[in-house]
mmCIF file with all atom_site columns, C-alpha atoms in Angstrom:
data_model
loop_
_atom_site.group_PDB
_atom_site.id
_atom_site.type_symbol
_atom_site.label_atom_id
_atom_site.label_alt_id
_atom_site.label_comp_id
_atom_site.label_asym_id
_atom_site.label_entity_id
_atom_site.label_seq_id
_atom_site.pdbx_PDB_ins_code
_atom_site.Cartn_x
_atom_site.Cartn_y
_atom_site.Cartn_z
_atom_site.occupancy
_atom_site.B_iso_or_equiv
_atom_site.pdbx_formal_charge
_atom_site.auth_seq_id
_atom_site.auth_comp_id
_atom_site.auth_asym_id
_atom_site.auth_atom_id
_atom_site.pdbx_PDB_model_num
ATOM 1   C CA . UNK A 1 1   ? -3.859  -31.270 38.178  1.00 46.00 ? 36  UNK A CA 1
ATOM 2   C CA . UNK A 1 2   ? -2.688  -27.698 37.686  1.00 45.00 ? 37  UNK A CA 1
ATOM 3   C CA . UNK A 1 3   ? -1.818  -27.117 34.042  1.00 49.00 ? 38  UNK A CA 1
ATOM 4   C CA . UNK A 1 4   ? 0.458   -24.078 33.812  1.00 47.00 ? 39  UNK A CA 1
ATOM 5   C CA . UNK A 1 5   ? 0.452   -24.113 30.000  1.00 45.00 ? 40  UNK A CA 1
ATOM 6   C CA . UNK A 1 6   ? -3.350  -23.932 29.867  1.00 42.00 ? 41  UNK A CA 1
ATOM 7   C CA . UNK A 1 7   ? -3.303  -21.223 32.524  1.00 44.00 ? 42  UNK A CA 1
ATOM 8   C CA . UNK A 1 8   ? -0.889  -19.136 30.437  1.00 43.00 ? 43  UNK A CA 1
ATOM 9   C CA . UNK A 1 9   ? -3.039  -19.694 27.367  1.00 46.00 ? 44  UNK A CA 1
ATOM 10  C CA . UNK A 1 10  ? -6.191  -18.486 29.130  1.00 42.00 ? 45  UNK A CA 1
ATOM 11  C CA . UNK A 1 11  ? -4.324  -15.483 30.510  1.00 43.00 ? 46  UNK A CA 1
ATOM 12  C CA . UNK A 1 12  ? -3.083  -14.643 27.036  1.00 42.00 ? 47  UNK A CA 1
ATOM 13  C CA . UNK A 1 13  ? -6.631  -14.938 25.696  1.00 46.00 ? 48  UNK A CA 1
ATOM 14  C CA . UNK A 1 14  ? -8.013  -12.675 28.407  1.00 45.00 ? 49  UNK A CA 1
ATOM 15  C CA . UNK A 1 15  ? -5.368  -10.022 27.838  1.00 46.00 ? 50  UNK A CA 1
ATOM 16  C CA . UNK A 1 16  ? -5.696  -10.291 24.097  1.00 47.00 ? 51  UNK A CA 1
ATOM 17  C CA . UNK A 1 17  ? -9.489  -9.972  24.200  1.00 47.00 ? 52  UNK A CA 1
ATOM 18  C CA . UNK A 1 18  ? -9.257  -6.859  26.339  1.00 53.00 ? 53  UNK A CA 1
ATOM 19  C CA . UNK A 1 19  ? -6.505  -5.223  24.298  1.00 65.00 ? 54  UNK A CA 1
ATOM 20  C CA . UNK A 1 20  ? -7.496  -6.104  20.719  1.00 83.00 ? 55  UNK A CA 1
ATOM 21  C CA . UNK A 1 21  ? -8.874  -2.889  19.277  1.00 90.00 ? 56  UNK A CA 1
ATOM 22  C CA . UNK A 1 22  ? -9.379  -1.720  15.726  1.00 95.00 ? 57  UNK A CA 1
ATOM 23  C CA . UNK A 1 23  ? -6.564  0.553   14.575  1.00 96.00 ? 58  UNK A CA 1
ATOM 24  C CA . UNK A 1 24  ? -9.061  2.552   12.546  1.00 96.00 ? 59  UNK A CA 1
ATOM 25  C CA . UNK A 1 25  ? -12.101 3.090   14.794  1.00 95.00 ? 60  UNK A CA 1
ATOM 26  C CA . UNK A 1 26  ? -10.717 1.800   18.130  1.00 94.00 ? 61  UNK A CA 1
ATOM 27  C CA . UNK A 1 27  ? -13.642 -0.580  18.647  1.00 93.00 ? 62  UNK A CA 1
ATOM 28  C CA . UNK A 1 28  ? -12.963 -3.887  20.398  1.00 90.00 ? 63  UNK A CA 1
ATOM 29  C CA . UNK A 1 29  ? -12.207 -6.789  18.117  1.00 87.00 ? 64  UNK A CA 1
ATOM 30  C CA . UNK A 1 30  ? -13.683 -10.138 19.105  1.00 75.00 ? 65  UNK A CA 1
ATOM 31  C CA . UNK A 1 31  ? -11.881 -12.608 16.894  1.00 60.00 ? 66  UNK A CA 1
ATOM 32  C CA . UNK A 1 32  ? -12.734 -16.280 16.645  1.00 59.00 ? 67  UNK A CA 1
ATOM 33  C CA . UNK A 1 33  ? -9.043  -16.991 16.010  1.00 50.00 ? 68  UNK A CA 1
ATOM 34  C CA . UNK A 1 34  ? -7.832  -16.114 19.495  1.00 45.00 ? 69  UNK A CA 1
ATOM 35  C CA . UNK A 1 35  ? -6.808  -19.703 20.236  1.00 44.00 ? 70  UNK A CA 1
ATOM 36  C CA . UNK A 1 36  ? -4.490  -19.551 17.239  1.00 47.00 ? 71  UNK A CA 1
ATOM 37  C CA . UNK A 1 37  ? -3.161  -16.151 18.311  1.00 46.00 ? 72  UNK A CA 1
ATOM 38  C CA . UNK A 1 38  ? -4.072  -14.759 14.890  1.00 56.00 ? 73  UNK A CA 1
ATOM 39  C CA . UNK A 1 39  ? -4.306  -11.111 15.816  1.00 74.00 ? 74  UNK A CA 1
ATOM 40  C CA . UNK A 1 40  ? -6.614  -8.855  13.862  1.00 85.00 ? 75  UNK A CA 1
ATOM 41  C CA . UNK A 1 41  ? -5.828  -5.164  13.591  1.00 90.00 ? 76  UNK A CA 1
ATOM 42  C CA . UNK A 1 42  ? -9.132  -3.902  12.155  1.00 93.00 ? 77  UNK A CA 1
ATOM 43  C CA . UNK A 1 43  ? -12.735 -4.714  13.001  1.00 94.00 ? 78  UNK A CA 1
ATOM 44  C CA . UNK A 1 44  ? -15.193 -6.389  10.595  1.00 94.00 ? 79  UNK A CA 1
ATOM 45  C CA . UNK A 1 45  ? -17.096 -3.128  10.061  1.00 96.00 ? 80  UNK A CA 1
ATOM 46  C CA . UNK A 1 46  ? -13.999 -1.217  8.940   1.00 96.00 ? 81  UNK A CA 1
ATOM 47  C CA . UNK A 1 47  ? -12.792 -4.186  6.897   1.00 96.00 ? 82  UNK A CA 1
ATOM 48  C CA . UNK A 1 48  ? -16.102 -4.266  5.016   1.00 97.00 ? 83  UNK A CA 1
ATOM 49  C CA . UNK A 1 49  ? -15.590 -0.672  3.826   1.00 98.00 ? 84  UNK A CA 1
ATOM 50  C CA . UNK A 1 50  ? -12.576 -1.575  1.714   1.00 98.00 ? 85  UNK A CA 1
ATOM 51  C CA . UNK A 1 51  ? -13.619 -2.286  -1.885  1.00 98.00 ? 86  UNK A CA 1
ATOM 52  C CA . UNK A 1 52  ? -11.502 -5.278  -2.889  1.00 98.00 ? 87  UNK A CA 1
ATOM 53  C CA . UNK A 1 53  ? -10.532 -5.156  -6.560  1.00 98.00 ? 88  UNK A CA 1
ATOM 54  C CA . UNK A 1 54  ? -7.695  -7.685  -6.938  1.00 98.00 ? 89  UNK A CA 1
ATOM 55  C CA . UNK A 1 55  ? -7.398  -7.372  -10.679 1.00 98.00 ? 90  UNK A CA 1
ATOM 56  C CA . UNK A 1 56  ? -4.317  -6.880  -12.861 1.00 98.00 ? 91  UNK A CA 1
ATOM 57  C CA . UNK A 1 57  ? -4.214  -4.989  -16.171 1.00 98.00 ? 92  UNK A CA 1
ATOM 58  C CA . UNK A 1 58  ? -1.672  -5.513  -18.932 1.00 98.00 ? 93  UNK A CA 1
ATOM 59  C CA . UNK A 1 59  ? -0.726  -2.011  -20.115 1.00 98.00 ? 94  UNK A CA 1
ATOM 60  C CA . UNK A 1 60  ? 2.066   -1.539  -22.659 1.00 97.00 ? 95  UNK A CA 1
ATOM 61  C CA . UNK A 1 61  ? 3.540   -4.896  -21.702 1.00 97.00 ? 96  UNK A CA 1
ATOM 62  C CA . UNK A 1 62  ? 3.491   -4.277  -17.924 1.00 98.00 ? 97  UNK A CA 1
ATOM 63  C CA . UNK A 1 63  ? 1.082   -5.884  -15.465 1.00 98.00 ? 98  UNK A CA 1
ATOM 64  C CA . UNK A 1 64  ? -0.542  -3.353  -13.120 1.00 98.00 ? 99  UNK A CA 1
ATOM 65  C CA . UNK A 1 65  ? -1.796  -5.117  -9.974  1.00 98.00 ? 100 UNK A CA 1
ATOM 66  C CA . UNK A 1 66  ? -4.611  -3.201  -8.238  1.00 98.00 ? 101 UNK A CA 1
ATOM 67  C CA . UNK A 1 67  ? -5.610  -4.315  -4.745  1.00 98.00 ? 102 UNK A CA 1
ATOM 68  C CA . UNK A 1 68  ? -8.420  -1.878  -3.828  1.00 98.00 ? 103 UNK A CA 1
ATOM 69  C CA . UNK A 1 69  ? -10.805 0.433   -5.599  1.00 98.00 ? 104 UNK A CA 1
ATOM 70  C CA . UNK A 1 70  ? -10.300 3.953   -4.283  1.00 98.00 ? 105 UNK A CA 1
ATOM 71  C CA . UNK A 1 71  ? -13.390 5.176   -2.395  1.00 98.00 ? 106 UNK A CA 1
ATOM 72  C CA . UNK A 1 72  ? -14.296 7.774   0.241   1.00 98.00 ? 107 UNK A CA 1
ATOM 73  C CA . UNK A 1 73  ? -13.389 5.448   3.091   1.00 98.00 ? 108 UNK A CA 1
ATOM 74  C CA . UNK A 1 74  ? -9.911  4.769   1.699   1.00 98.00 ? 109 UNK A CA 1
ATOM 75  C CA . UNK A 1 75  ? -9.454  8.447   0.872   1.00 98.00 ? 110 UNK A CA 1
ATOM 76  C CA . UNK A 1 76  ? -10.153 9.411   4.501   1.00 98.00 ? 111 UNK A CA 1
ATOM 77  C CA . UNK A 1 77  ? -7.966  6.591   5.775   1.00 98.00 ? 112 UNK A CA 1
ATOM 78  C CA . UNK A 1 78  ? -4.980  7.578   3.630   1.00 98.00 ? 113 UNK A CA 1
ATOM 79  C CA . UNK A 1 79  ? -5.429  11.218  4.628   1.00 97.00 ? 114 UNK A CA 1
ATOM 80  C CA . UNK A 1 80  ? -5.426  10.222  8.294   1.00 97.00 ? 115 UNK A CA 1
ATOM 81  C CA . UNK A 1 81  ? -2.355  8.071   7.745   1.00 97.00 ? 116 UNK A CA 1
ATOM 82  C CA . UNK A 1 82  ? -0.327  10.497  5.624   1.00 96.00 ? 117 UNK A CA 1
ATOM 83  C CA . UNK A 1 83  ? -1.450  14.003  6.527   1.00 94.00 ? 118 UNK A CA 1
ATOM 84  C CA . UNK A 1 84  ? -2.429  13.494  10.170  1.00 95.00 ? 119 UNK A CA 1
ATOM 85  C CA . UNK A 1 85  ? 0.656   11.355  10.857  1.00 94.00 ? 120 UNK A CA 1
ATOM 86  C CA . UNK A 1 86  ? -1.318  8.374   12.129  1.00 96.00 ? 121 UNK A CA 1
ATOM 87  C CA . UNK A 1 87  ? 1.489   5.940   11.344  1.00 96.00 ? 122 UNK A CA 1
ATOM 88  C CA . UNK A 1 88  ? -0.173  3.255   13.482  1.00 96.00 ? 123 UNK A CA 1
ATOM 89  C CA . UNK A 1 89  ? -2.424  2.697   10.445  1.00 97.00 ? 124 UNK A CA 1
ATOM 90  C CA . UNK A 1 90  ? 0.475   1.495   8.272   1.00 97.00 ? 125 UNK A CA 1
ATOM 91  C CA . UNK A 1 91  ? -0.194  -2.252  8.855   1.00 95.00 ? 126 UNK A CA 1
ATOM 92  C CA . UNK A 1 92  ? -3.905  -2.158  7.984   1.00 97.00 ? 127 UNK A CA 1
ATOM 93  C CA . UNK A 1 93  ? -3.600  -1.723  4.222   1.00 98.00 ? 128 UNK A CA 1
ATOM 94  C CA . UNK A 1 94  ? -1.873  -5.024  3.408   1.00 97.00 ? 129 UNK A CA 1
ATOM 95  C CA . UNK A 1 95  ? -2.804  -6.947  6.562   1.00 92.00 ? 130 UNK A CA 1
ATOM 96  C CA . UNK A 1 96  ? -4.944  -9.611  4.878   1.00 94.00 ? 131 UNK A CA 1
ATOM 97  C CA . UNK A 1 97  ? -2.931  -9.761  1.652   1.00 97.00 ? 132 UNK A CA 1
ATOM 98  C CA . UNK A 1 98  ? 0.649   -10.242 2.780   1.00 96.00 ? 133 UNK A CA 1
ATOM 99  C CA . UNK A 1 99  ? 0.897   -13.700 1.201   1.00 97.00 ? 134 UNK A CA 1
ATOM 100 C CA . UNK A 1 100 ? -0.433  -12.413 -2.114  1.00 97.00 ? 135 UNK A CA 1
ATOM 101 C CA . UNK A 1 101 ? 1.869   -9.399  -2.049  1.00 98.00 ? 136 UNK A CA 1
ATOM 102 C CA . UNK A 1 102 ? 4.908   -11.544 -1.210  1.00 98.00 ? 137 UNK A CA 1
ATOM 103 C CA . UNK A 1 103 ? 4.135   -13.811 -4.139  1.00 98.00 ? 138 UNK A CA 1
ATOM 104 C CA . UNK A 1 104 ? 3.915   -10.867 -6.554  1.00 98.00 ? 139 UNK A CA 1
ATOM 105 C CA . UNK A 1 105 ? 7.076   -9.127  -5.308  1.00 97.00 ? 140 UNK A CA 1
ATOM 106 C CA . UNK A 1 106 ? 9.137   -12.319 -5.131  1.00 96.00 ? 141 UNK A CA 1
ATOM 107 C CA . UNK A 1 107 ? 12.452  -11.916 -6.979  1.00 96.00 ? 142 UNK A CA 1
ATOM 108 C CA . UNK A 1 108 ? 11.744  -8.215  -7.535  1.00 98.00 ? 143 UNK A CA 1
ATOM 109 C CA . UNK A 1 109 ? 13.279  -5.069  -6.102  1.00 98.00 ? 144 UNK A CA 1
ATOM 110 C CA . UNK A 1 110 ? 10.477  -2.918  -4.638  1.00 98.00 ? 145 UNK A CA 1
ATOM 111 C CA . UNK A 1 111 ? 10.691  0.742   -5.680  1.00 98.00 ? 146 UNK A CA 1
ATOM 112 C CA . UNK A 1 112 ? 8.284   3.395   -4.408  1.00 98.00 ? 147 UNK A CA 1
ATOM 113 C CA . UNK A 1 113 ? 6.958   6.591   -5.911  1.00 96.00 ? 148 UNK A CA 1
ATOM 114 C CA . UNK A 1 114 ? 8.100   9.654   -3.929  1.00 91.00 ? 149 UNK A CA 1
ATOM 115 C CA . UNK A 1 115 ? 6.685   12.397  -1.775  1.00 87.00 ? 150 UNK A CA 1
ATOM 116 C CA . UNK A 1 116 ? 8.141   15.882  -2.113  1.00 82.00 ? 151 UNK A CA 1
ATOM 117 C CA . UNK A 1 117 ? 10.839  17.016  0.325   1.00 85.00 ? 152 UNK A CA 1
ATOM 118 C CA . UNK A 1 118 ? 8.360   19.516  1.775   1.00 87.00 ? 153 UNK A CA 1
ATOM 119 C CA . UNK A 1 119 ? 5.748   16.870  2.555   1.00 86.00 ? 154 UNK A CA 1
ATOM 120 C CA . UNK A 1 120 ? 8.307   14.397  3.844   1.00 85.00 ? 155 UNK A CA 1
ATOM 121 C CA . UNK A 1 121 ? 9.712   17.010  6.232   1.00 88.00 ? 156 UNK A CA 1
ATOM 122 C CA . UNK A 1 122 ? 6.217   18.002  7.386   1.00 89.00 ? 157 UNK A CA 1
ATOM 123 C CA . UNK A 1 123 ? 5.097   14.405  7.914   1.00 93.00 ? 158 UNK A CA 1
ATOM 124 C CA . UNK A 1 124 ? 8.343   13.152  9.361   1.00 92.00 ? 159 UNK A CA 1
ATOM 125 C CA . UNK A 1 125 ? 8.112   9.915   7.370   1.00 94.00 ? 160 UNK A CA 1
ATOM 126 C CA . UNK A 1 126 ? 7.739   8.568   3.826   1.00 95.00 ? 161 UNK A CA 1
ATOM 127 C CA . UNK A 1 127 ? 4.254   6.964   3.626   1.00 96.00 ? 162 UNK A CA 1
ATOM 128 C CA . UNK A 1 128 ? 4.970   4.313   0.982   1.00 97.00 ? 163 UNK A CA 1
ATOM 129 C CA . UNK A 1 129 ? 8.162   3.216   2.705   1.00 97.00 ? 164 UNK A CA 1
ATOM 130 C CA . UNK A 1 130 ? 6.485   3.066   6.128   1.00 97.00 ? 165 UNK A CA 1
ATOM 131 C CA . UNK A 1 131 ? 3.595   1.092   4.646   1.00 97.00 ? 166 UNK A CA 1
ATOM 132 C CA . UNK A 1 132 ? 6.116   -1.463  3.365   1.00 98.00 ? 167 UNK A CA 1
ATOM 133 C CA . UNK A 1 133 ? 8.253   -1.505  6.495   1.00 96.00 ? 168 UNK A CA 1
ATOM 134 C CA . UNK A 1 134 ? 8.380   -5.327  6.448   1.00 95.00 ? 169 UNK A CA 1
ATOM 135 C CA . UNK A 1 135 ? 10.235  -5.239  3.128   1.00 97.00 ? 170 UNK A CA 1
ATOM 136 C CA . UNK A 1 136 ? 13.476  -3.850  1.786   1.00 97.00 ? 171 UNK A CA 1
ATOM 137 C CA . UNK A 1 137 ? 12.427  -0.879  -0.319  1.00 97.00 ? 172 UNK A CA 1
ATOM 138 C CA . UNK A 1 138 ? 14.235  1.405   -2.773  1.00 98.00 ? 173 UNK A CA 1
ATOM 139 C CA . UNK A 1 139 ? 13.362  5.073   -3.229  1.00 97.00 ? 174 UNK A CA 1
ATOM 140 C CA . UNK A 1 140 ? 14.969  5.965   -6.576  1.00 97.00 ? 175 UNK A CA 1
ATOM 141 C CA . UNK A 1 141 ? 12.958  9.129   -7.354  1.00 96.00 ? 176 UNK A CA 1
ATOM 142 C CA . UNK A 1 142 ? 12.681  12.666  -6.032  1.00 93.00 ? 177 UNK A CA 1
ATOM 143 C CA . UNK A 1 143 ? 10.331  15.581  -6.663  1.00 92.00 ? 178 UNK A CA 1
ATOM 144 C CA . UNK A 1 144 ? 11.644  19.012  -7.566  1.00 89.00 ? 179 UNK A CA 1
ATOM 145 C CA . UNK A 1 145 ? 8.622   20.675  -5.921  1.00 82.00 ? 180 UNK A CA 1
ATOM 146 C CA . UNK A 1 146 ? 5.426   19.846  -4.074  1.00 68.00 ? 181 UNK A CA 1
ATOM 147 C CA . UNK A 1 147 ? 2.880   18.664  -6.618  1.00 65.00 ? 182 UNK A CA 1
ATOM 148 C CA . UNK A 1 148 ? 0.346   15.859  -6.397  1.00 57.00 ? 183 UNK A CA 1
ATOM 149 C CA . UNK A 1 149 ? -0.822  13.939  -9.444  1.00 50.00 ? 184 UNK A CA 1
ATOM 150 C CA . UNK A 1 150 ? -4.420  14.516  -8.380  1.00 49.00 ? 185 UNK A CA 1
ATOM 151 C CA . UNK A 1 151 ? -3.880  18.289  -8.549  1.00 49.00 ? 186 UNK A CA 1
ATOM 152 C CA . UNK A 1 152 ? -2.516  18.329  -12.093 1.00 48.00 ? 187 UNK A CA 1
ATOM 153 C CA . UNK A 1 153 ? -3.750  16.861  -15.373 1.00 54.00 ? 188 UNK A CA 1
ATOM 154 C CA . UNK A 1 154 ? -0.666  18.151  -17.161 1.00 64.00 ? 189 UNK A CA 1
ATOM 155 C CA . UNK A 1 155 ? 1.656   15.233  -17.925 1.00 65.00 ? 190 UNK A CA 1
ATOM 156 C CA . UNK A 1 156 ? 4.454   17.608  -18.976 1.00 72.00 ? 191 UNK A CA 1
ATOM 157 C CA . UNK A 1 157 ? 4.316   19.383  -15.616 1.00 78.00 ? 192 UNK A CA 1
ATOM 158 C CA . UNK A 1 158 ? 4.611   16.090  -13.744 1.00 78.00 ? 193 UNK A CA 1
ATOM 159 C CA . UNK A 1 159 ? 7.471   14.974  -15.992 1.00 77.00 ? 194 UNK A CA 1
ATOM 160 C CA . UNK A 1 160 ? 9.418   18.066  -14.952 1.00 83.00 ? 195 UNK A CA 1
ATOM 161 C CA . UNK A 1 161 ? 8.723   17.491  -11.254 1.00 90.00 ? 196 UNK A CA 1
ATOM 162 C CA . UNK A 1 162 ? 9.611   13.781  -10.882 1.00 94.00 ? 197 UNK A CA 1
ATOM 163 C CA . UNK A 1 163 ? 13.245  12.901  -11.494 1.00 95.00 ? 198 UNK A CA 1
ATOM 164 C CA . UNK A 1 164 ? 15.495  9.881   -11.032 1.00 96.00 ? 199 UNK A CA 1
ATOM 165 C CA . UNK A 1 165 ? 18.233  10.130  -8.416  1.00 96.00 ? 200 UNK A CA 1
ATOM 166 C CA . UNK A 1 166 ? 21.728  10.128  -9.884  1.00 93.00 ? 201 UNK A CA 1
ATOM 167 C CA . UNK A 1 167 ? 24.164  7.373   -8.893  1.00 94.00 ? 202 UNK A CA 1
ATOM 168 C CA . UNK A 1 168 ? 21.458  5.676   -6.801  1.00 96.00 ? 203 UNK A CA 1
ATOM 169 C CA . UNK A 1 169 ? 22.662  2.131   -5.954  1.00 95.00 ? 204 UNK A CA 1
ATOM 170 C CA . UNK A 1 170 ? 20.251  -0.696  -6.710  1.00 95.00 ? 205 UNK A CA 1
ATOM 171 C CA . UNK A 1 171 ? 20.601  -4.433  -7.242  1.00 94.00 ? 206 UNK A CA 1
ATOM 172 C CA . UNK A 1 172 ? 20.125  -6.121  -10.601 1.00 90.00 ? 207 UNK A CA 1
ATOM 173 C CA . UNK A 1 173 ? 16.791  -7.796  -9.845  1.00 94.00 ? 208 UNK A CA 1
ATOM 174 C CA . UNK A 1 174 ? 13.624  -7.137  -11.799 1.00 97.00 ? 209 UNK A CA 1
ATOM 175 C CA . UNK A 1 175 ? 11.882  -4.032  -10.497 1.00 98.00 ? 210 UNK A CA 1
ATOM 176 C CA . UNK A 1 176 ? 8.399   -3.638  -9.045  1.00 98.00 ? 211 UNK A CA 1
ATOM 177 C CA . UNK A 1 177 ? 7.069   -0.076  -8.844  1.00 98.00 ? 212 UNK A CA 1
ATOM 178 C CA . UNK A 1 178 ? 4.683   0.628   -5.940  1.00 98.00 ? 213 UNK A CA 1
ATOM 179 C CA . UNK A 1 179 ? 2.295   3.493   -5.226  1.00 98.00 ? 214 UNK A CA 1
ATOM 180 C CA . UNK A 1 180 ? -0.689  3.932   -2.928  1.00 97.00 ? 215 UNK A CA 1
ATOM 181 C CA . UNK A 1 181 ? -3.146  5.525   -5.388  1.00 97.00 ? 216 UNK A CA 1
ATOM 182 C CA . UNK A 1 182 ? -3.399  5.996   -9.137  1.00 97.00 ? 217 UNK A CA 1
ATOM 183 C CA . UNK A 1 183 ? -5.784  8.635   -10.477 1.00 95.00 ? 218 UNK A CA 1
ATOM 184 C CA . UNK A 1 184 ? -4.848  10.132  -13.839 1.00 92.00 ? 219 UNK A CA 1
ATOM 185 C CA . UNK A 1 185 ? -1.874  7.784   -14.206 1.00 95.00 ? 220 UNK A CA 1
ATOM 186 C CA . UNK A 1 186 ? 0.568   10.577  -15.135 1.00 93.00 ? 221 UNK A CA 1
ATOM 187 C CA . UNK A 1 187 ? 2.795   10.068  -12.082 1.00 93.00 ? 222 UNK A CA 1
ATOM 188 C CA . UNK A 1 188 ? 3.020   6.326   -12.634 1.00 96.00 ? 223 UNK A CA 1
ATOM 189 C CA . UNK A 1 189 ? 3.712   6.854   -16.334 1.00 96.00 ? 224 UNK A CA 1
ATOM 190 C CA . UNK A 1 190 ? 6.634   9.095   -15.405 1.00 95.00 ? 225 UNK A CA 1
ATOM 191 C CA . UNK A 1 191 ? 7.990   6.494   -12.992 1.00 97.00 ? 226 UNK A CA 1
ATOM 192 C CA . UNK A 1 192 ? 7.782   3.809   -15.670 1.00 97.00 ? 227 UNK A CA 1
ATOM 193 C CA . UNK A 1 193 ? 9.563   5.967   -18.247 1.00 96.00 ? 228 UNK A CA 1
ATOM 194 C CA . UNK A 1 194 ? 12.410  6.639   -15.812 1.00 96.00 ? 229 UNK A CA 1
ATOM 195 C CA . UNK A 1 195 ? 12.750  3.230   -14.133 1.00 97.00 ? 230 UNK A CA 1
ATOM 196 C CA . UNK A 1 196 ? 11.473  0.667   -16.692 1.00 97.00 ? 231 UNK A CA 1
ATOM 197 C CA . UNK A 1 197 ? 9.908   -1.654  -14.079 1.00 98.00 ? 232 UNK A CA 1
ATOM 198 C CA . UNK A 1 198 ? 8.730   -5.164  -14.876 1.00 98.00 ? 233 UNK A CA 1
ATOM 199 C CA . UNK A 1 199 ? 5.630   -4.967  -12.648 1.00 98.00 ? 234 UNK A CA 1
ATOM 200 C CA . UNK A 1 200 ? 3.487   -2.255  -11.026 1.00 98.00 ? 235 UNK A CA 1
ATOM 201 C CA . UNK A 1 201 ? 1.610   -2.754  -7.757  1.00 98.00 ? 236 UNK A CA 1
ATOM 202 C CA . UNK A 1 202 ? -1.052  -0.215  -6.800  1.00 98.00 ? 237 UNK A CA 1
ATOM 203 C CA . UNK A 1 203 ? -2.608  -0.247  -3.376  1.00 98.00 ? 238 UNK A CA 1
ATOM 204 C CA . UNK A 1 204 ? -5.668  1.383   -4.944  1.00 98.00 ? 239 UNK A CA 1
ATOM 205 C CA . UNK A 1 205 ? -6.956  2.824   -8.202  1.00 98.00 ? 240 UNK A CA 1
ATOM 206 C CA . UNK A 1 206 ? -9.540  5.530   -8.819  1.00 98.00 ? 241 UNK A CA 1
ATOM 207 C CA . UNK A 1 207 ? -12.779 4.187   -10.360 1.00 98.00 ? 242 UNK A CA 1
ATOM 208 C CA . UNK A 1 208 ? -12.319 6.423   -13.422 1.00 97.00 ? 243 UNK A CA 1
ATOM 209 C CA . UNK A 1 209 ? -8.869  4.966   -14.040 1.00 98.00 ? 244 UNK A CA 1
ATOM 210 C CA . UNK A 1 210 ? -10.290 1.443   -13.702 1.00 98.00 ? 245 UNK A CA 1
ATOM 211 C CA . UNK A 1 211 ? -13.103 2.256   -16.123 1.00 98.00 ? 246 UNK A CA 1
ATOM 212 C CA . UNK A 1 212 ? -10.600 3.602   -18.661 1.00 97.00 ? 247 UNK A CA 1
ATOM 213 C CA . UNK A 1 213 ? -8.792  0.236   -18.670 1.00 97.00 ? 248 UNK A CA 1
ATOM 214 C CA . UNK A 1 214 ? -11.840 -1.901  -19.404 1.00 95.00 ? 249 UNK A CA 1
ATOM 215 C CA . UNK A 1 215 ? -10.477 -2.863  -22.824 1.00 96.00 ? 250 UNK A CA 1
ATOM 216 C CA . UNK A 1 216 ? -7.047  -3.930  -21.538 1.00 97.00 ? 251 UNK A CA 1
ATOM 217 C CA . UNK A 1 217 ? -6.145  -7.555  -20.984 1.00 98.00 ? 252 UNK A CA 1
ATOM 218 C CA . UNK A 1 218 ? -7.032  -8.462  -17.388 1.00 98.00 ? 253 UNK A CA 1
ATOM 219 C CA . UNK A 1 219 ? -6.573  -11.209 -14.826 1.00 98.00 ? 254 UNK A CA 1
ATOM 220 C CA . UNK A 1 220 ? -7.583  -11.828 -11.230 1.00 98.00 ? 255 UNK A CA 1
ATOM 221 C CA . UNK A 1 221 ? -4.954  -12.364 -8.543  1.00 97.00 ? 256 UNK A CA 1
#
């Protein structure tokens, strides 16, 4: 007996197998979850190059959640995403950790650290907002000029550059402050001083920053 449902399922599998390619390296992805239609967006080889950290640090009464350790692979990937405008990469960073992220951000307003106007105009998008496109996100800060935290060790200079938008409407929920990378920590410190968030979520942290927090209270997540 001709089973049209099974036929459609096999057709879907065939198409899916042919079209499932890694968003990073473009290699074919052969997933064992095809029958469940659980689509993968990166291949096992690329996935293995992420250094999973998944540790939170209690710093001055605020939990800092760190998902990845910043390495050369992630540095290249973020450069490709942000500076080469490869916005198709946006889903890969939180793909396997959506449930964890949703649990952490629950009952919080998500606020992102800013790019400068110059970089935003050049890129044509705001990287942190695009990365979190599945969520409602606030952007309460602005930069007075184009400076990256990795290019300056001067906290005073960063304090002058990052400012809080005036009369920016936000709800009354607890606030979660998000950024893609923390290196010296000066930019995040400025955001905390201005916004007073309850939680910080960092996509990645530089190994030196992680090492400097070895004495802080920690927990896995």
